[in-house]
Coordinates of N, CA and C in Angstrom, one line a residue:
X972 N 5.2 -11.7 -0.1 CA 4.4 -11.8 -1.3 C 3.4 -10.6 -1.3
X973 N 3.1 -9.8 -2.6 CA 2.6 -8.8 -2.7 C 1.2 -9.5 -3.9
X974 N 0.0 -9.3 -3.8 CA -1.2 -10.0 -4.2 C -2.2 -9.1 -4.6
X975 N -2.7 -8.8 -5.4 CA -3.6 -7.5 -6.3 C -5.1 -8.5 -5.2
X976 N -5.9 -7.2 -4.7 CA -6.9 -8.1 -4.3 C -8.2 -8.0 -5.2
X977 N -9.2 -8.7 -5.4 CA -10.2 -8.9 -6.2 C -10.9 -7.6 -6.0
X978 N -11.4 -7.3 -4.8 CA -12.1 -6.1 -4.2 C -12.0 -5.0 -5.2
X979 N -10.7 -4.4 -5.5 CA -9.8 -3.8 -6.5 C -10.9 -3.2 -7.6
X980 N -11.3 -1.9 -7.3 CA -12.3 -1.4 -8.2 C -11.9 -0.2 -9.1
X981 N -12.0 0.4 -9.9 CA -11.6 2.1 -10.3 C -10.3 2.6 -10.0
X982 N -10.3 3.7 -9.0 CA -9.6 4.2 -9.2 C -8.8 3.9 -7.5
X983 N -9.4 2.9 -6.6 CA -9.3 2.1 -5.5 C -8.7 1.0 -5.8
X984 N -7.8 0.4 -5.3 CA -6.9 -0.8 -5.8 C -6.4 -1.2 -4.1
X985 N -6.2 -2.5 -4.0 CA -6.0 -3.4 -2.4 C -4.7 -4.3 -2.9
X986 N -3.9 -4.4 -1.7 CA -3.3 -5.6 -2.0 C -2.9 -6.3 -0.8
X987 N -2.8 -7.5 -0.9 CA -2.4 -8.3 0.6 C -1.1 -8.4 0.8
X988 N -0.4 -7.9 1.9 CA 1.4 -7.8 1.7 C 1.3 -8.8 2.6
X989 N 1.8 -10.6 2.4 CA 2.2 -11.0 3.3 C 3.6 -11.6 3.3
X990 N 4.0 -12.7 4.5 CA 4.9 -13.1 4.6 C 6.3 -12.1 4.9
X991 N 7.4 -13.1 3.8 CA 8.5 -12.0 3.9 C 8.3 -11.5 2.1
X992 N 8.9 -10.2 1.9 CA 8.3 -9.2 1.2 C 10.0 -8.9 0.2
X993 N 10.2 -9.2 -1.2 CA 11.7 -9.3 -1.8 C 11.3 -7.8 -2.9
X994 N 12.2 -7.5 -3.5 CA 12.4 -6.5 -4.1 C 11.6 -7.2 -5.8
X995 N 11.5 -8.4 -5.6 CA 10.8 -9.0 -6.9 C 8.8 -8.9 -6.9
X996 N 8.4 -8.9 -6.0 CA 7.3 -8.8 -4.9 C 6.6 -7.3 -5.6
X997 N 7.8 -6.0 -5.5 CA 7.1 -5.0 -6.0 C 6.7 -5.5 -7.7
X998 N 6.7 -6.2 -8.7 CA 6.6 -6.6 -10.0 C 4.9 -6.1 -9.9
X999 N 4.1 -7.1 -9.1 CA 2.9 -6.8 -8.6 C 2.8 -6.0 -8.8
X1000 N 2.7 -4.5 -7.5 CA 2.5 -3.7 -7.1 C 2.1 -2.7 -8.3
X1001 N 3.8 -2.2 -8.1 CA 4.1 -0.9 -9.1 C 3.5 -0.9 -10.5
X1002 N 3.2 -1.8 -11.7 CA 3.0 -1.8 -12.6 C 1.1 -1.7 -12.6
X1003 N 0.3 -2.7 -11.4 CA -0.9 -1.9 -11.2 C -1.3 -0.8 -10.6
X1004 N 0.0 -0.2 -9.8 CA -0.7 1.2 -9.5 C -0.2 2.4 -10.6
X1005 N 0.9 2.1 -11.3 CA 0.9 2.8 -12.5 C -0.2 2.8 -13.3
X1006 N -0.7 2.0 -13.8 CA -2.2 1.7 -14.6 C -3.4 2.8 -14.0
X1007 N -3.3 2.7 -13.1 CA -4.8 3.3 -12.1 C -4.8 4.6 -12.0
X1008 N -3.4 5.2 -11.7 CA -2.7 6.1 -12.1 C -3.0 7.0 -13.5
X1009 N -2.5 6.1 -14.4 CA -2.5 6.8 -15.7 C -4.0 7.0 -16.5
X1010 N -5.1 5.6 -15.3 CA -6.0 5.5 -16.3 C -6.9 7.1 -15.2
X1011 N -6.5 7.2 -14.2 CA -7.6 8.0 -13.5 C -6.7 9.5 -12.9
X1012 N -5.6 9.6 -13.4 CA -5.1 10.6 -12.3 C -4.4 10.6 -10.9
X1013 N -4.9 9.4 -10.0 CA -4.5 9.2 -8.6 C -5.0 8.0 -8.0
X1014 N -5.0 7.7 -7.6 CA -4.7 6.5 -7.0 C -5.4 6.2 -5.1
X1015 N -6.4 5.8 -4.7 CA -6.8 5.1 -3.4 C -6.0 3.9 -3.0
X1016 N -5.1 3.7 -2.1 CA -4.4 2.3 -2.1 C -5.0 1.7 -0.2
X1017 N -5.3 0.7 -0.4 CA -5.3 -0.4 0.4 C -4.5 -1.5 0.5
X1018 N -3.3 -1.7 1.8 CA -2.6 -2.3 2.0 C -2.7 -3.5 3.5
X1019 N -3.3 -4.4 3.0 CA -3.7 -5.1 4.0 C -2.3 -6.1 4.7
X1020 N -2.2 -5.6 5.8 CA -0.8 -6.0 6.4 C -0.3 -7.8 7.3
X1021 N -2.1 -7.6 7.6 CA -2.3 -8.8 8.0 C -1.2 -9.8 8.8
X1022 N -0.6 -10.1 6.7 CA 0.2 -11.4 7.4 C 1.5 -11.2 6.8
X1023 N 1.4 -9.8 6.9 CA 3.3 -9.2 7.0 C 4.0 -9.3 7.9
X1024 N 5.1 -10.0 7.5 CA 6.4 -10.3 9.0 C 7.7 -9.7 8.2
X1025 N 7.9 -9.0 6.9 CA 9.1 -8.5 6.9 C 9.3 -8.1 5.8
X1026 N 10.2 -6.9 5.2 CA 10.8 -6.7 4.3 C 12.4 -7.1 4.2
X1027 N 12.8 -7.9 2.7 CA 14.4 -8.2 2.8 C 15.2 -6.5 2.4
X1028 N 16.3 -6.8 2.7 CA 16.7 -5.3 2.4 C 17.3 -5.2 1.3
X1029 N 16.7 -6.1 0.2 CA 17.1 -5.4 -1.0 C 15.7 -5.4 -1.7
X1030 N 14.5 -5.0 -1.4 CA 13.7 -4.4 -1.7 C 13.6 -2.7 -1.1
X1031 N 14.0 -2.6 -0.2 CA 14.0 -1.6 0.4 C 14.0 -0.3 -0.9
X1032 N 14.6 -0.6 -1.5 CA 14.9 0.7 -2.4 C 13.8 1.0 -3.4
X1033 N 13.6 -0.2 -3.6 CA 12.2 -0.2 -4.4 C 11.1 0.2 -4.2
X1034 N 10.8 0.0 -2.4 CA 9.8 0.7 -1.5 C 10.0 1.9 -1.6
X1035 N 11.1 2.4 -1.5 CA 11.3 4.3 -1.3 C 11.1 4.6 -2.6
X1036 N 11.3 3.9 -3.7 CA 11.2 4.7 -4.8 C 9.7 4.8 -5.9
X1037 N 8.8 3.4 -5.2 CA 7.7 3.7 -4.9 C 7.0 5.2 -4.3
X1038 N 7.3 5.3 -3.0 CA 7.1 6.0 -2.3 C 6.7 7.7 -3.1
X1039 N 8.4 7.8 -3.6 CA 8.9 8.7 -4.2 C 8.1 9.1 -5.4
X1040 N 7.6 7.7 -6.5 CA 6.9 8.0 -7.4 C 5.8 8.3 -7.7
X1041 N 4.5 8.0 -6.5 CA 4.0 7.4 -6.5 C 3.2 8.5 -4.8
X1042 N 3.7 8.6 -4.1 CA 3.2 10.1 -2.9 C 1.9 10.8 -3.1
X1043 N 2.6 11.6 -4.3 CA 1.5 12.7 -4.8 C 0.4 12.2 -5.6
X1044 N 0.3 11.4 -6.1 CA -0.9 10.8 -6.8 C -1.3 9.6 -6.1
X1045 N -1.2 9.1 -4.9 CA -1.9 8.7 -3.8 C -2.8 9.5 -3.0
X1046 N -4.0 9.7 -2.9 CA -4.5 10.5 -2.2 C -5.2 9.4 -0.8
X1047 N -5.2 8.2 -1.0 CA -5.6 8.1 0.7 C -5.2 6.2 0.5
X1048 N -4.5 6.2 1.7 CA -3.8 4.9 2.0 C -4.5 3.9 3.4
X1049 N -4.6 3.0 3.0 CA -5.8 2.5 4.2 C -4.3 1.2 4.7
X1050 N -3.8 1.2 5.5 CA -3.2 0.2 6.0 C -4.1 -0.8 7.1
X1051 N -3.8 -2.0 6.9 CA -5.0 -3.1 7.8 C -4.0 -3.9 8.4
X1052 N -4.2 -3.8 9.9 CA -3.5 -4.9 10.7 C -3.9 -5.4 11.7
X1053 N -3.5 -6.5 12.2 CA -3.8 -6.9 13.9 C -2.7 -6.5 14.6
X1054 N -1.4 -5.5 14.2 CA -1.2 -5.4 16.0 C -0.6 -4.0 15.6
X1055 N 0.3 -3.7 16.9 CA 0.9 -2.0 17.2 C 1.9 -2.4 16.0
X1056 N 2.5 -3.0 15.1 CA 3.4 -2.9 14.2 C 2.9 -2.1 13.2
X1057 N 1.6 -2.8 12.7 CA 1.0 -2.3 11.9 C 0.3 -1.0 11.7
X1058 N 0.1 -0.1 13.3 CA -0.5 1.1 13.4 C 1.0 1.9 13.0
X1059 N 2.0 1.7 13.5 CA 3.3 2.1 13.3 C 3.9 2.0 12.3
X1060 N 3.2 1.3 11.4 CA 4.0 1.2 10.0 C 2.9 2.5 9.0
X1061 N 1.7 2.5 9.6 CA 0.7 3.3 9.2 C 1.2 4.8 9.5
X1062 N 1.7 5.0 10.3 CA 2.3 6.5 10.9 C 3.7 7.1 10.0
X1063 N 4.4 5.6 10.2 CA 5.7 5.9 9.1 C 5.1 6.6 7.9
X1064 N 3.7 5.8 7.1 CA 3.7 5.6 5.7 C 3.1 7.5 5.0
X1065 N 2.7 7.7 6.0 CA 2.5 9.0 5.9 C 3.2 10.1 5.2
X1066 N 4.3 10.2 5.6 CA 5.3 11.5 4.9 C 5.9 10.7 3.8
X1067 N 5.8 9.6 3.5 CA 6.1 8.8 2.5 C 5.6 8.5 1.4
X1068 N 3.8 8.1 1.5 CA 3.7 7.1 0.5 C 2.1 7.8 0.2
X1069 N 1.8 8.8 0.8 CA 0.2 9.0 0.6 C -0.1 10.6 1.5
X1070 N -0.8 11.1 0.6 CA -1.7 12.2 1.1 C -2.2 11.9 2.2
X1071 N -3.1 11.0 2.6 CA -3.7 10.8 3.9 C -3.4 9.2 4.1
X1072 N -3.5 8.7 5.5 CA -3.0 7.3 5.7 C -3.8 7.4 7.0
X1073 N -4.6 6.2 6.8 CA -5.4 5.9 8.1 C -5.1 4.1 8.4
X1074 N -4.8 3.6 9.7 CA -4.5 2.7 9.9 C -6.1 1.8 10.3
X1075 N -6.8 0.6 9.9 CA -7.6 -0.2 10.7 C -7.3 -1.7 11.1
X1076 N -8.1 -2.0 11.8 CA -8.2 -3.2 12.0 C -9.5 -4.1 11.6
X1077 N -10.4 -3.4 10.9 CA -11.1 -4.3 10.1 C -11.0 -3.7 9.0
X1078 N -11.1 -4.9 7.6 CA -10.8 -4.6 6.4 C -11.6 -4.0 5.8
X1079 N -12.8 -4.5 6.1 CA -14.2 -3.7 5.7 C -14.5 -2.4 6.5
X1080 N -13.7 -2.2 7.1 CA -13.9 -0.5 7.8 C -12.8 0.2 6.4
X1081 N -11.4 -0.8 6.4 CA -10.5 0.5 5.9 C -11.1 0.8 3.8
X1082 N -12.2 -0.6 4.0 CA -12.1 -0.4 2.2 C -13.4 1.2 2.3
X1083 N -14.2 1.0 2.9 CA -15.2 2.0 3.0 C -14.6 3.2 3.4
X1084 N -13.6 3.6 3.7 CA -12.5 4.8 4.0 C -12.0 5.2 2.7
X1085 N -11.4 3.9 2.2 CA -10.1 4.2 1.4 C -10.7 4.5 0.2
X1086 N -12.3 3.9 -0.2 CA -12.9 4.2 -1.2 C -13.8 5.5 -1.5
X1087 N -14.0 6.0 -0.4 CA -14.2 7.4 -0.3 C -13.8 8.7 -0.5
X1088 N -12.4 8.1 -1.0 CA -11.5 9.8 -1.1 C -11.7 9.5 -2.6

């Protein structure tokens, strides 16, 4: 499940990725970061990983083409987790999905990061 979080300000947008994660899941996502996008130019994203345990693999393509869309007008990506999955998923997300990508483990560290750029 993909969840728009309240926090969610300007041109800075959060969301909570939990559970297991379906290619219907991006519906969420993509259509609020297109918005944020078109209303500001680029895009701050915060992806709080928390209580992610999986993607099915027919979202998979959706994620890449995210990625694809969506890169260059990401300028800074705050991934939040509690374990090495999550720092690791942070490192992937890099040549992928964002100009800069910093991994934390408090949420309130990564919004004060991610709201910065």
């Amino acid at each position: 499940m993909i969840e728009k979080l309240a926090r969610s300000e300007g041109k800075t947008i959060g969301f909570a990725v939990s559970g297991v994660v379906d290619k219907d899941d991006y519906e969420v996502l993509v259509p609020a970061v297109r918005a944020v996008v078109e209303e500001h130019g680029s895009v701050n994203l915060l992806c709080d990983l928390t209580g992610f345990r999986w993607e099915k693999a027919d979202a998979w393509g959706t994620d890449l083409d995210f990625g694809r869309d969506y890169k260059h007008a990401t300028t800074r990506m705050a991934v939040v987790g509690d374990s090495a999955f999550g720092h690791l998923l942070a490192v992937l997300a890099l040549p992928f999905y964002a100009q800069e990508v910093e991994y934390f483990s408090d949420v309130d560290a990564a919004w004060a990061w991610v709201s910065a750029g």
